[in-house]
Short mmCIF file of C-alpha atoms in Angstrom, two decimals:
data_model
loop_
_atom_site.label_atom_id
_atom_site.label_comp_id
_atom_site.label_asym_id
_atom_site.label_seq_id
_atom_site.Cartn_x
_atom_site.Cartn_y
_atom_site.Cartn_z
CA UNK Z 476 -119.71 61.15 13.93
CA UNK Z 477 -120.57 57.45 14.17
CA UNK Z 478 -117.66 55.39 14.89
CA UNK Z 479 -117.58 51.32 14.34
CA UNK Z 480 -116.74 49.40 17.43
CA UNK Z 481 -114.89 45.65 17.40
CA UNK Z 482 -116.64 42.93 18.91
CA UNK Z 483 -115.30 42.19 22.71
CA UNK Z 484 -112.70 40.05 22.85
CA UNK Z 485 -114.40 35.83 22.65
CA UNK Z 486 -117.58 37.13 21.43
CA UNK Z 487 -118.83 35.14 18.43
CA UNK Z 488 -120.31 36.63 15.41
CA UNK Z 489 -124.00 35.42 15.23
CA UNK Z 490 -125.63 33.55 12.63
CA UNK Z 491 -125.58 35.71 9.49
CA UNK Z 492 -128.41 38.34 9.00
CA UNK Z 493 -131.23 37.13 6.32
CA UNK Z 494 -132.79 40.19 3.66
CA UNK Z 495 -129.60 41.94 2.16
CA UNK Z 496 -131.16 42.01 -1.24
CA UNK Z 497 -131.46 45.95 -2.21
CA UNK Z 498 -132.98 46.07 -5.69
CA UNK Z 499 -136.42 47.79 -5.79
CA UNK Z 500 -138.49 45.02 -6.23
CA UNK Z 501 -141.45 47.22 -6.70
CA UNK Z 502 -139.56 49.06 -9.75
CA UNK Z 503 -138.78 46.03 -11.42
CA UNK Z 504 -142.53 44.44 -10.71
CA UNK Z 505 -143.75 47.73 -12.50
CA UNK Z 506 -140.92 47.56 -15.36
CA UNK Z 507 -142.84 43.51 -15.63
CA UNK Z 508 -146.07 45.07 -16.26
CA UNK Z 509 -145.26 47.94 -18.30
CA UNK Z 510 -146.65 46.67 -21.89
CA UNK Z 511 -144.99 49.71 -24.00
CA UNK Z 512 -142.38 48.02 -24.38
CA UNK Z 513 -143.94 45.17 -26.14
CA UNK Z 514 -143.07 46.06 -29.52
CA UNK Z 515 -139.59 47.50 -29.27
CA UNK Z 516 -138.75 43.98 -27.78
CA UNK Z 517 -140.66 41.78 -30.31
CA UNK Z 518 -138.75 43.90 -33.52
CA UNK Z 519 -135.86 43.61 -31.65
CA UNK Z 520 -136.52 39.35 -30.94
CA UNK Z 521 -137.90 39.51 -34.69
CA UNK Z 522 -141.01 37.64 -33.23
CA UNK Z 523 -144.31 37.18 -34.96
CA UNK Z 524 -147.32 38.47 -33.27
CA UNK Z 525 -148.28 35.43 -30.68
CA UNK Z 526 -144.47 33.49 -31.00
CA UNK Z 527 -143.30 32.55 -27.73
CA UNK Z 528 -139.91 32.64 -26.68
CA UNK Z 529 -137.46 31.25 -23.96
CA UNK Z 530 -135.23 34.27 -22.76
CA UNK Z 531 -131.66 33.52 -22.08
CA UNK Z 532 -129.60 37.23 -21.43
CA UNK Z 533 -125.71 36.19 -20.63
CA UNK Z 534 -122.39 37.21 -21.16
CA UNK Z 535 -120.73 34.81 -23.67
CA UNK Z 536 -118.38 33.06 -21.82
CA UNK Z 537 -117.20 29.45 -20.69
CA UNK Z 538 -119.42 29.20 -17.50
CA UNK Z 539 -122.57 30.47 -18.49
CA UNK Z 540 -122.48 26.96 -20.16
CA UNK Z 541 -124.93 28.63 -23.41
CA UNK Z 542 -123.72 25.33 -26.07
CA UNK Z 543 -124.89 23.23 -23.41
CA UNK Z 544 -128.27 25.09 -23.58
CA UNK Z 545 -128.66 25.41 -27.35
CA UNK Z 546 -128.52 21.34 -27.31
CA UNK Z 547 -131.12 21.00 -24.88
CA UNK Z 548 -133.42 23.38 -26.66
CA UNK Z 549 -132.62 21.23 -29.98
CA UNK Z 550 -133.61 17.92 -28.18
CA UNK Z 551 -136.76 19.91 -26.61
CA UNK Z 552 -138.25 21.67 -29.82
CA UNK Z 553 -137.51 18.39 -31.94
CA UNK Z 554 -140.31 16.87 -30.24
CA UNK Z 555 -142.77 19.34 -30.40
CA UNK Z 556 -144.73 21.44 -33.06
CA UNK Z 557 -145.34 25.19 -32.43
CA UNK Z 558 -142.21 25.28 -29.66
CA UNK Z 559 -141.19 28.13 -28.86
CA UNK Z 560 -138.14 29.98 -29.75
CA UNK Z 561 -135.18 30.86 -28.11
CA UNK Z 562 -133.56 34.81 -27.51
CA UNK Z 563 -130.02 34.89 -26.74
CA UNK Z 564 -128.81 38.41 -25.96
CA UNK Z 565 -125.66 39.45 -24.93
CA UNK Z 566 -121.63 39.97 -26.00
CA UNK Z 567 -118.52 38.17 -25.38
CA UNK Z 568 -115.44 36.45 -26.54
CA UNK Z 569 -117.31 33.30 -27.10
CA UNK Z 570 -120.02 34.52 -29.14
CA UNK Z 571 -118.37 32.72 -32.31
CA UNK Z 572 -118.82 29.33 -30.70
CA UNK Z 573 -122.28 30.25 -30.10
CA UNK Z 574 -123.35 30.83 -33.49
CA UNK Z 575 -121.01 27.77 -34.76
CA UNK Z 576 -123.41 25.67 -32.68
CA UNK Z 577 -126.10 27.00 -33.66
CA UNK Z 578 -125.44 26.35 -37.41
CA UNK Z 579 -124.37 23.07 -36.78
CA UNK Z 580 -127.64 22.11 -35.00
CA UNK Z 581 -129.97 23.83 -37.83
CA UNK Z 582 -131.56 25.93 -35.66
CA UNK Z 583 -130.95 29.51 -37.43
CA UNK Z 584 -134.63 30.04 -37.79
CA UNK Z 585 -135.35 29.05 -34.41
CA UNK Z 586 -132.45 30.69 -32.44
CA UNK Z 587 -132.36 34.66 -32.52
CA UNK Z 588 -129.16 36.05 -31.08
CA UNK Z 589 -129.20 39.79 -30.34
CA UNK Z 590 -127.31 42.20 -28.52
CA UNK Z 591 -127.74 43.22 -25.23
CA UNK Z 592 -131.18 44.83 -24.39
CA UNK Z 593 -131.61 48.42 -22.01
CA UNK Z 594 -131.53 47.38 -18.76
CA UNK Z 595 -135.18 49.34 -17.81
CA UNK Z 596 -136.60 46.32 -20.90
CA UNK Z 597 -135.47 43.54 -19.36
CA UNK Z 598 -137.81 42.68 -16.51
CA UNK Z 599 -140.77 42.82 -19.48
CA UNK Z 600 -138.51 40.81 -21.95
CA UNK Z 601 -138.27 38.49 -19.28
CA UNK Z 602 -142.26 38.44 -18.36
CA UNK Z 603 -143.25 38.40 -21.68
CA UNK Z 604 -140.80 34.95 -21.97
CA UNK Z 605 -141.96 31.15 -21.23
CA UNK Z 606 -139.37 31.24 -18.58
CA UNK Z 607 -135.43 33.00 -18.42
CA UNK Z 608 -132.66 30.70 -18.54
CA UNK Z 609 -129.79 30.99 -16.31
CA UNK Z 610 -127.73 27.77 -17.18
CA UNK Z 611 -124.34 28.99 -15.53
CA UNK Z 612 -121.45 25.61 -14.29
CA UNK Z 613 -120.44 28.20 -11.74
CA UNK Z 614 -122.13 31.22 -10.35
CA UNK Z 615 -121.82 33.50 -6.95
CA UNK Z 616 -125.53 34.40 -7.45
CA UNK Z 617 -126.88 35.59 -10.58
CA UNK Z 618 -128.47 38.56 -9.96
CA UNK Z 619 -130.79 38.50 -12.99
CA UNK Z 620 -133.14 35.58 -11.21
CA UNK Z 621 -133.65 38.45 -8.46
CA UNK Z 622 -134.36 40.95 -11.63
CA UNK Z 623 -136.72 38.67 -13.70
CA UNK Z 624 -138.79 36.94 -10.34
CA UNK Z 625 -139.37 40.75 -9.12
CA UNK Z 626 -140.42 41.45 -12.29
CA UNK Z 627 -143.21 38.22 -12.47
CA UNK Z 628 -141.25 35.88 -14.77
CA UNK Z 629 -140.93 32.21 -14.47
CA UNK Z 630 -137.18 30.95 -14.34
CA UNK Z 631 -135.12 28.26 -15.04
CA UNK Z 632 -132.06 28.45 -12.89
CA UNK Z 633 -129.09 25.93 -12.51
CA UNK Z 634 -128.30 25.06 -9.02
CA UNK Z 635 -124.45 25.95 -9.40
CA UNK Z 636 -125.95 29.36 -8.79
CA UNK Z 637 -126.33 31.01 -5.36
CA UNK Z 638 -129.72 32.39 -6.85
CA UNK Z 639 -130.79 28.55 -7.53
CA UNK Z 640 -132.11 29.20 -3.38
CA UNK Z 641 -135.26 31.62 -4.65
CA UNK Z 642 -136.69 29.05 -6.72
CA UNK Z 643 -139.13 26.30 -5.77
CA UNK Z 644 -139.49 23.60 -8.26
CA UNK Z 645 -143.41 24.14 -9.75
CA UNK Z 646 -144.08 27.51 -7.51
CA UNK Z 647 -142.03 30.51 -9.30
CA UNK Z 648 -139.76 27.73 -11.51
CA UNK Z 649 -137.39 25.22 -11.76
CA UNK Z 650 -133.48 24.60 -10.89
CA UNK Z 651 -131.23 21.85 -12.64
CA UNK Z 652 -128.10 20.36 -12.90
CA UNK Z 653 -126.49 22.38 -15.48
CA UNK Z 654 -124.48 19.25 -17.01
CA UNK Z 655 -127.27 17.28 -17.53
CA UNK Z 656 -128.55 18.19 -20.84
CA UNK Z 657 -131.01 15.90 -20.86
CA UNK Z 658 -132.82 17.04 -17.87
CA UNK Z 659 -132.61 20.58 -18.99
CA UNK Z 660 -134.69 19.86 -22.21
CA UNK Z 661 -137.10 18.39 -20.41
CA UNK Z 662 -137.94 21.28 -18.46
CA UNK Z 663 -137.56 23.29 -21.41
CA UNK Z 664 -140.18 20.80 -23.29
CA UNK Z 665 -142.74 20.53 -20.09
CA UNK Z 666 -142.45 24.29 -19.80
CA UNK Z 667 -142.95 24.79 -23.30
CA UNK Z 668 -145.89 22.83 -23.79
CA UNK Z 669 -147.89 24.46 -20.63
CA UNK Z 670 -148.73 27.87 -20.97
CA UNK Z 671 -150.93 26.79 -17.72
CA UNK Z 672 -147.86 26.10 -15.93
CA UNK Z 673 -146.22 29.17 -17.03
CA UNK Z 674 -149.41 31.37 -15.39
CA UNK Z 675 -148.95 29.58 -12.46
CA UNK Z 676 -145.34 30.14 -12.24
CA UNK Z 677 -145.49 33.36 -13.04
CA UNK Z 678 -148.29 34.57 -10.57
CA UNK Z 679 -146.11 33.14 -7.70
CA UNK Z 680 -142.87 34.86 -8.88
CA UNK Z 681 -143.48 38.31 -7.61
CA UNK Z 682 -144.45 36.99 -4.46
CA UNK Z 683 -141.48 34.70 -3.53
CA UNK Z 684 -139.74 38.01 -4.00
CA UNK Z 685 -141.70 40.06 -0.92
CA UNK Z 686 -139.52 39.10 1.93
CA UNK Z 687 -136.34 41.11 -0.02
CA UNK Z 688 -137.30 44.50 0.12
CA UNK Z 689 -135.90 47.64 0.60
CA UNK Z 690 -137.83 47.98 4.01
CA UNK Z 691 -136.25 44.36 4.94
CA UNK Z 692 -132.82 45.60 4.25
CA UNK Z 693 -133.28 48.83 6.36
CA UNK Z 694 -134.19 46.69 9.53
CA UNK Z 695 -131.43 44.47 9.07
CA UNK Z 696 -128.94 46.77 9.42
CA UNK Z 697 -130.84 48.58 12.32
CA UNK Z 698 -130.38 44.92 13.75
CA UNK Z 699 -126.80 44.98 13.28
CA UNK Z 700 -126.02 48.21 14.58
CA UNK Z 701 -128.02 46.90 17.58
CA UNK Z 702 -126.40 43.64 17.92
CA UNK Z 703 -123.14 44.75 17.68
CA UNK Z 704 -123.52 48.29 18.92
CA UNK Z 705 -121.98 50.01 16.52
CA UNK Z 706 -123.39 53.25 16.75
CA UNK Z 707 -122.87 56.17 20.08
#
């Protein structure tokens, strides 16, 4: 039986240990590609054949700041013909406040609120999308960025959330200050007028992903074990 040893007495823990992400990266990527889907998720987003949509999956509550997000989308599609729409899926206490927005900006016909989607569609829902939305005022991570980049999606991601350090502005996406509104629809506005930018985006998503795999995450816990000798 393995037993865990302390560290000697005045030894310092070392820096931390990089590659503790343990999704399967190479599940989700196929889940990105894996077109049957397609139509299930475009009845369920009640999209026309060709619309293009943002994708924003949250829980509806205060932090995941979605009123703030509905604005910017209003100030983004205002300015532009053919924008696409935008698919909010999910439950929660504030889901009333969501839809009161939404009314009071007009935006019923371009706002689709659904329920939450299986868990094996979203990395295509999110592929298929200009870009997923992750708009949270406070977040540890935000493990759907991890989902939705493995999966070859381009992302918008706030940087109050831990998973704002994947993203490279104009490689796999973009990170903003999620109380600046303004800022937010223009990303939403530059992103949805570019379907070239999108490609790009999404052809360098899977690959900022490569360094977190499940491989990765094996070694660095062989390298803990051997740092700290914690095995007999």
């Amino acid at each position: 039986m393995r037993r865990l040893h302390p560290l000697p007495r005045g030894q310092k823990k070392p820096a931390l240990i990089k590659g503790w992400n343990v999704l399967d990266n190479e599940a989700l990527a196929k889940s990105g590609d894996d077109s049957s889907f397609d139509a299930e998720i475009r009845e369920t987003f009640q999209l026309q054949e060709g619309e293009r949509y943002f994708f924003l999956p949250s829980r509806f509550i205060a932090k995941k700041n979605i009123p703030r997000v509905i604005e910017a989308y209003q100030m983004a599609q205002s300015r532009s013909e053919n924008f696409p729409k935008l698919i909010i899926a999910g439950r929660g206490p504030l889901r009333e406040q969501v839809e009161a927005r939404i009314a009071e900006l007009n935006l019923g016909s371009r706002i689709t609120l659904i329920d939450w989607l299986p868990y094996q569609q979203i990395p295509r829902a999110a592929r298929l999308s200009e870009s997923l939305i992750l708009a949270s005022t406070d977040d540890q991570w935000g493990l759907i960025i991890n989902e939705a980049l493995a999966g070859g999606s381009a992302v918008l991601v706030s940087n109050r959330a831990g998973a704002h350090e994947l993203v490279e502005n104009y490689v796999n996406g973009f990170t903003f200050d999620p109380l600046n509104t303004e800022h937010l629809s223009k990303l939403l506005y530059e992103i949805g007028n570019n379907p070239g930018l999108v490609d790009r985006l999404r052809s360098e998503a899977r690959g900022s992903m490569e360094s977190f795999s499940k491989e990765q995450f094996i070694e660095a816990w062989f390298e803990i074990f051997d740092r700290y000798n914690l095995t007999k």
